[in-house]
């Protein structure tokens, strides 16, 4: 069975600082990996996804993520955070069932 | 495209009452998912449908929960009788084909905030 771990429940950064949100997955074969963002009172919106090919994936809103098979990781990054990036971020993995399993989420707090 | 539409946005009810949550998926999407989000357990998949047929309901917590999809444009999640521990945000999501297979992503509704007193 597939699983996802997001080790950080909360992350606090200053506006303009760089950001990295961690995601580790467990799946025996090559996974399909996703990052979603949830703004307050809203549903989840896809930021980016990895299926194959280039391990560095570009997404919307200036986000990127890198798939590292050796570390079973798919960390989300952004070089300069904006106050509007404050939200809940979810990593998800699909395996053989093609049904996504979500991590517990990381809450991003942005200080001015 | 109006996106996935859920109703109501908020529901407050008393323990023992029946609760019905509604979802209208994006037209043309053939997969529909019901998720529950709580602080304690995060985002849990309750059930999903393919072409209106329930495929996996192993995430439904107990017999008090039931879900139907009578046609391609409508689904309901019912809790009868409701209990305080059912309080959560319930999300409906739809997709065109299996996520990961052809690059489809899940499109989420805005959720229903359920409070059972």
GROMACS .gro file of C-alpha atoms in nm, chain A residues 38-80:
model
   43
   38UNK     CA    1  -0.583   2.450   0.016
   39UNK     CA    2  -0.671   2.809   0.094
   40UNK     CA    3  -0.896   2.876   0.394
   41UNK     CA    4  -1.253   2.769   0.330
   42UNK     CA    5  -1.169   2.624  -0.009
   43UNK     CA    6  -1.112   2.287  -0.165
   44UNK     CA    7  -0.774   2.162  -0.277
   45UNK     CA    8  -0.616   2.293  -0.595
   46UNK     CA    9  -0.339   2.117  -0.786
   47UNK     CA   10  -0.002   2.295  -0.782
   48UNK     CA   11   0.203   2.043  -0.976
   49UNK     CA   12   0.243   1.676  -1.052
   50UNK     CA   13   0.514   1.427  -1.142
   51UNK     CA   14   0.458   1.122  -1.358
   52UNK     CA   15   0.786   1.058  -1.534
   53UNK     CA   16   1.074   1.228  -1.711
   54UNK     CA   17   1.245   1.533  -1.570
   55UNK     CA   18   1.261   1.500  -1.193
   56UNK     CA   19   1.230   1.876  -1.142
   57UNK     CA   20   0.871   1.976  -1.198
   58UNK     CA   21   0.743   2.329  -1.241
   59UNK     CA   22   0.398   2.424  -1.118
   60UNK     CA   23   0.169   2.719  -1.085
   61UNK     CA   24   0.232   3.024  -0.867
   62UNK     CA   25   0.610   2.987  -0.895
   63UNK     CA   26   0.631   2.653  -0.715
   64UNK     CA   27   0.855   2.364  -0.811
   65UNK     CA   28   0.919   2.017  -0.673
   66UNK     CA   29   1.195   1.766  -0.715
   67UNK     CA   30   1.147   1.390  -0.723
   68UNK     CA   31   1.433   1.204  -0.559
   69UNK     CA   32   1.387   0.830  -0.590
   70UNK     CA   33   1.686   0.749  -0.367
   71UNK     CA   34   1.531   0.946  -0.084
   72UNK     CA   35   1.166   0.864  -0.162
   73UNK     CA   36   1.100   1.234  -0.148
   74UNK     CA   37   0.909   1.495  -0.343
   75UNK     CA   38   0.981   1.826  -0.172
   76UNK     CA   39   0.805   2.145  -0.272
   77UNK     CA   40   1.005   2.465  -0.310
   78UNK     CA   41   0.957   2.830  -0.383
   79UNK     CA   42   1.244   3.081  -0.401
   80UNK     CA   43   1.051   3.378  -0.261
   0.00000   0.00000   0.00000
